[in-house]
Amino acid sequence: MKAVILAAGRGRRLSELGEPKPLVSLLGLSLIERIILTASRAGIDEFCVITGYRGQEVESALRRLSQTRRLNITTIHNKDWPKGNALSALKGRDFVGQESFFLLMGDHLFDARIIERLKQRPPEEGQVLLAVDSHLDNPFIDPLDATKVQVSQGLIRAIGKEINPYNGYDTGIFYCTPAIFPALQEGIDQGDGRLSGAMEILAKQGSLKAIDIGGLFWIDIDDLSAYQRARKALKENLRSKATDGPISRHINRPISLFITEKLLLPRRISPNQITIFSFLLSLLAAGAFFMTPGWGPILGAFLAQLASIVDGCDGEVARLKFLESPFGGWLDSLLDRYADAALIFAMAGHLHRQQPSDLLLISAFLALVGSFMVSYTAPHYDKLIRRGQVPSGWRIGRDVRIFIIFIGVLAGQILATLILLALLMNLEVLRRIFVFYQLERSPTRSA
Amino acid sequence: MKAVILAAGRGRRLSELGEPKPLVSLLGLSLIERIILTASRAGIDEFCVITGYRGQEVESALRRLSQTRRLNITTIHNKDWPKGNALSALKGRDFVGQESFFLLMGDHLFDARIIERLKQRPPEEGQVLLAVDSHLDNPFIDPLDATKVQVSQGLIRAIGKEINPYNGYDTGIFYCTPAIFPALQEGIDQGDGRLSGAMEILAKQGSLKAIDIGGLFWIDIDDLSAYQRARKALKENLRSKATDGPISRHINRPISLFITEKLLLPRRISPNQITIFSFLLSLLAAGAFFMTPGWGPILGAFLAQLASIVDGCDGEVARLKFLESPFGGWLDSLLDRYADAALIFAMAGHLHRQQPSDLLLISAFLALVGSFMVSYTAPHYDKLIRRGQVPSGWRIGRDVRIFIIFIGVLAGQILATLILLALLMNLEVLRRIFVFYQLERSPTRSA
């Protein structure tokens, strides 16, 4: 499936963040990179980007993107870009040939599911589909600046910034047949260089169909305020991970997001590198417990809690930079288990050198086993959380475990902490057995 | 979807295994139970069983089945059963009404996927589909006794025990429209009480269509030799579990299958009860290591290996009796982890009381962690085995682990065994990390 992306404009209103606009950076990716990677996730596999203002810079950035992400990206320069984006869209004509294609704006971010939604109902011959947001009080949209549409019976009757009444916003995501090109040409011939001009022509023909986006995220980044709203929304999206436990949600996540944004995103650091760094930090924490001076455990506790926080960053960077991989997520959880084990072993080892006892060995053993088992049962349990069959508030996971160690060690209560972990973790496993058993017996369970 | 099952015949040739034939027991279920549960797995949810010889016994067995498995089973008694199975099939007329339905034989076992395959191409009006086995040297079939078919261009041209030439076997699995009933009546009116008589009529009309079963398992259990072949096939099916490790395949599985068949299947013992019994056996094994006399560890090793063998029985009983449940499989793997941990802890505890050392504690810790991690990575690894991306011979799992403990403890080398486990298990985890990493990088990986 092909997409044409219009990235020719100058974007003066964003110029304090840099120029040209498509290369303005937002949480580790330029706008145009983010749009291409979002569309790629939704199954678009051939891109044609129409460049204009400072086109060479955009083109060389896209060449790099094409290489590092193995994407099929063509660029076409439109030297007439100041005359309006209809001329840019028209440049895509040869690229798309006779196929249906997506037409996207180089400054509109969106949820990949909007494209997936449109793909399910392809346009008929002669038609153009426009993804429409009927949510008029969408907080991400500035109603003064947005292009509005008037939809009735599924067709767009009027489109423009000044129309009234209106019942939706133009999201800038079009699923087109080649029928768009004659309309573009007609608009240009009438002296109207705007894309909206061509859309008005299609609307009058009854060929512009509206598909509601059902409340999914999109935003037109045309000024600094929109840029900040987009930035907040992307971060908020990471914060609301359903399987985050309470400590993660309220303590670790805000800090890890800060670290991610300020330290990690601006650098070429891969999620797997962060995973390994966090693991080494945990091993360092474990090692600190074996240090001779009395403050070894204190240092260890701080390092362990820091590692637990940094442990959130790999996923954040992966999601924000579209670098998620099954291997990455899997390696992360694997090393977390080794890190947890090392920490419990170190706590027990520290005490064992001072006051060896059977109680200590048994507690450490049970804390170790219980912690493992909580993680071992987590994939199944998290599936239930995501399905809404189990409330997420109850999730006792790694965040809680490490925080208990942090507090317990600072309080000088290593043995009590191990006993607490042994009890808490194994009781949590018992509780999960009970929950699964109940769910399987209940006749309303979903497959 | 409805099914009519013919279970009226006497089955003299199987009488030394008991009468009536539908109630002859095969690996823990009667033939009729096995057929109903197989069909139920393939999505059949309303059954009508036509009984005849000793019908009351069959009916009361089916009432019990209907209650324990929550199945919708009707029975109809055909007092004219000695006149032929066409009269039995005709009795199903009111039950099916105007719907398409499956017609099954009460003494033909089959793979549920045959029904799934037929369901994908429902018969057109006036048609009857017959699942045909074109594999003429199928070792489960006795060519002298089987009903043959001559198929050309997808239609059955001739059907009967004596026809020649033939190019397939009648599997006794029919997907019918109500058009079968006039044909049954016509055959009976002509004095032919056999189901095959009606099929000959349909074949002559060009209304009997053949669907090849593509080599899937089926068998007509009409004599003792067929019964033994079926029994062997069902057991063989359990033996060839792709994710069985080498010790499981060559040592544990043959013994566990023997225990399952001789001790467990004849009794009302649930898979979860076996799971818990095997777990208690493991705890007992761990406890034995703490016994004062010197042969405690020897006893422990034997009990642990026995528990590992019994651990295979729960799955065997579940699969043979159609009692698989996600909870059951999950509980099994959960308790296995606790059992492994208890065993390693017990070995270390035994030595610790005699010769405490840091090497012992570190080895035990690493053996414990490594064993856990091998299990933690197993779901992902087993997925690759089932997809054929990784050879199954390499699987180091619980069977190998427990066997190493068994041999090591018998040889009096507990410390060396712990060190070996620590190395082997953690190296296996490293190997898996490498395998997953390679697979993700290779461009041909499947999603």
Tab-separated table of N, CA and C in Angstrom, chain A residues 139-189:
chain	number	residue	atom	x	y	z
A	139	PRO	N	-9.582	17.958	22.825
A	139	PRO	CA	-8.686	18.946	23.443
A	139	PRO	C	-7.406	19.183	22.644
A	140	PHE	N	-7.090	18.284	21.708
A	140	PHE	CA	-5.854	18.468	20.949
A	140	PHE	C	-6.032	19.417	19.770
A	141	ILE	N	-7.272	19.791	19.491
A	141	ILE	CA	-7.544	20.555	18.279
A	141	ILE	C	-7.902	21.996	18.625
A	142	ASP	N	-7.344	22.907	17.857
A	142	ASP	CA	-7.668	24.325	18.006
A	142	ASP	C	-8.769	24.651	16.999
A	143	PRO	N	-10.010	24.854	17.474
A	143	PRO	CA	-11.137	24.993	16.536
A	143	PRO	C	-10.985	26.209	15.628
A	144	LEU	N	-10.258	27.223	16.074
A	144	LEU	CA	-10.097	28.411	15.237
A	144	LEU	C	-9.281	28.095	13.999
A	145	ASP	N	-8.340	27.187	14.159
A	145	ASP	CA	-7.377	26.945	13.104
A	145	ASP	C	-7.696	25.725	12.244
A	146	ALA	N	-8.553	24.829	12.757
A	146	ALA	CA	-8.763	23.539	12.080
A	146	ALA	C	-9.609	23.694	10.822
A	147	THR	N	-9.420	22.771	9.882
A	147	THR	CA	-10.298	22.678	8.722
A	147	THR	C	-11.515	21.863	9.136
A	148	LYS	N	-12.704	22.435	8.914
A	148	LYS	CA	-13.932	21.773	9.352
A	148	LYS	C	-14.617	21.079	8.182
A	149	VAL	N	-15.496	20.148	8.518
A	149	VAL	CA	-16.308	19.501	7.487
A	149	VAL	C	-17.759	19.450	7.947
A	150	GLN	N	-18.647	19.462	6.966
A	150	GLN	CA	-20.064	19.254	7.240
A	150	GLN	C	-20.430	17.922	6.592
A	151	VAL	N	-20.761	16.934	7.447
A	151	VAL	CA	-21.031	15.588	6.956
A	151	VAL	C	-22.516	15.305	7.072
A	152	SER	N	-23.104	14.774	6.011
A	152	SER	CA	-24.433	14.199	6.197
A	152	SER	C	-24.536	12.930	5.377
A	153	GLN	N	-25.137	11.927	5.966
A	153	GLN	CA	-25.293	10.605	5.349
A	153	GLN	C	-23.974	10.059	4.810
A	154	GLY	N	-22.904	10.272	5.584
A	154	GLY	CA	-21.623	9.681	5.230
A	154	GLY	C	-20.836	10.465	4.198
A	155	LEU	N	-21.446	11.495	3.608
A	155	LEU	CA	-20.718	12.269	2.602
A	155	LEU	C	-20.388	13.656	3.145
A	156	ILE	N	-19.236	14.154	2.716
A	156	ILE	CA	-18.847	15.499	3.118
A	156	ILE	C	-19.491	16.480	2.145
A	157	ARG	N	-20.329	17.375	2.716
A	157	ARG	CA	-21.065	18.319	1.870
A	157	ARG	C	-20.304	19.625	1.728
A	158	ALA	N	-19.549	19.989	2.767
A	158	ALA	CA	-18.772	21.229	2.703
A	158	ALA	C	-17.489	21.025	3.485
A	159	ILE	N	-16.424	21.713	3.078
A	159	ILE	CA	-15.134	21.588	3.751
A	159	ILE	C	-14.423	22.923	3.675
A	160	GLY	N	-13.783	23.334	4.778
A	160	GLY	CA	-13.056	24.602	4.769
A	160	GLY	C	-12.845	25.106	6.181
A	161	LYS	N	-12.019	26.134	6.320
A	161	LYS	CA	-11.741	26.668	7.653
A	161	LYS	C	-12.890	27.525	8.163
A	162	GLU	N	-13.663	28.090	7.216
A	162	GLU	CA	-14.635	29.102	7.614
A	162	GLU	C	-16.075	28.615	7.539
A	163	ILE	N	-16.296	27.351	7.194
A	163	ILE	CA	-17.683	26.928	6.980
A	163	ILE	C	-18.453	26.901	8.291
A	164	ASN	N	-19.750	27.064	8.188
A	164	ASN	CA	-20.623	27.008	9.348
A	164	ASN	C	-22.021	26.689	8.846
A	165	PRO	N	-22.761	25.737	9.379
A	165	PRO	CA	-22.371	24.883	10.500
A	165	PRO	C	-21.368	23.813	10.067
A	166	TYR	N	-20.751	23.169	11.053
A	166	TYR	CA	-19.889	22.024	10.759
A	166	TYR	C	-20.082	20.982	11.850
A	167	ASN	N	-19.761	19.735	11.537
A	167	ASN	CA	-19.915	18.679	12.546
A	167	ASN	C	-18.705	17.746	12.607
A	168	GLY	N	-17.567	18.221	12.113
A	168	GLY	CA	-16.363	17.401	12.232
A	168	GLY	C	-15.136	18.172	11.791
A	169	TYR	N	-13.954	17.589	12.119
A	169	TYR	CA	-12.697	18.179	11.672
A	169	TYR	C	-12.053	17.285	10.619
A	170	ASP	N	-11.401	17.915	9.669
A	170	ASP	CA	-10.577	17.245	8.662
A	170	ASP	C	-9.268	16.836	9.334
A	171	THR	N	-8.986	15.523	9.419
A	171	THR	CA	-7.766	15.072	10.102
A	171	THR	C	-6.554	15.077	9.177
A	172	GLY	N	-6.767	15.359	7.891
A	172	GLY	CA	-5.635	15.354	6.961
A	172	GLY	C	-5.195	13.964	6.555
A	173	ILE	N	-6.027	12.961	6.823
A	173	ILE	CA	-5.696	11.587	6.424
A	173	ILE	C	-6.703	11.169	5.363
A	174	PHE	N	-6.226	11.031	4.130
A	174	PHE	CA	-7.101	10.725	3.000
A	174	PHE	C	-6.765	9.349	2.448
A	175	TYR	N	-7.806	8.610	2.079
A	175	TYR	CA	-7.614	7.341	1.374
A	175	TYR	C	-8.205	7.581	-0.013
A	176	CYS	N	-7.327	7.697	-1.014
A	176	CYS	CA	-7.724	8.238	-2.319
A	176	CYS	C	-7.697	7.196	-3.417
A	177	THR	N	-8.579	7.363	-4.382
A	177	THR	CA	-8.385	6.752	-5.693
A	177	THR	C	-7.703	7.815	-6.559
A	178	PRO	N	-7.208	7.445	-7.740
A	178	PRO	CA	-6.570	8.459	-8.592
A	178	PRO	C	-7.544	9.553	-9.031
A	179	ALA	N	-8.837	9.407	-8.706
A	179	ALA	CA	-9.815	10.448	-9.026
A	179	ALA	C	-9.477	11.775	-8.369
A	180	ILE	N	-8.591	11.750	-7.387
A	180	ILE	CA	-8.231	13.014	-6.740
A	180	ILE	C	-7.455	13.924	-7.696
A	181	PHE	N	-6.710	13.335	-8.645
A	181	PHE	CA	-5.804	14.169	-9.450
A	181	PHE	C	-6.536	15.125	-10.390
A	182	PRO	N	-7.586	14.669	-11.114
A	182	PRO	CA	-8.340	15.639	-11.917
A	182	PRO	C	-8.914	16.768	-11.060
A	183	ALA	N	-9.356	16.435	-9.843
A	183	ALA	CA	-9.915	17.472	-8.969
A	183	ALA	C	-8.833	18.468	-8.563
A	184	LEU	N	-7.626	17.953	-8.284
A	184	LEU	CA	-6.513	18.846	-7.941
A	184	LEU	C	-6.227	19.783	-9.119
A	185	GLN	N	-6.180	19.190	-10.327
A	185	GLN	CA	-5.865	19.974	-11.519
A	185	GLN	C	-6.928	21.048	-11.748
A	186	GLU	N	-8.179	20.649	-11.543
A	186	GLU	CA	-9.279	21.585	-11.760
A	186	GLU	C	-9.176	22.768	-10.803
A	187	GLY	N	-8.883	22.466	-9.534
A	187	GLY	CA	-8.726	23.532	-8.544
A	187	GLY	C	-7.597	24.473	-8.935
A	188	ILE	N	-6.471	23.896	-9.334
A	188	ILE	CA	-5.315	24.719	-9.704
A	188	ILE	C	-5.652	25.587	-10.919
A	189	ASP	N	-6.342	24.969	-11.885
A	189	ASP	CA	-6.719	25.720	-13.083
A	189	ASP	C	-7.628	26.892	-12.737
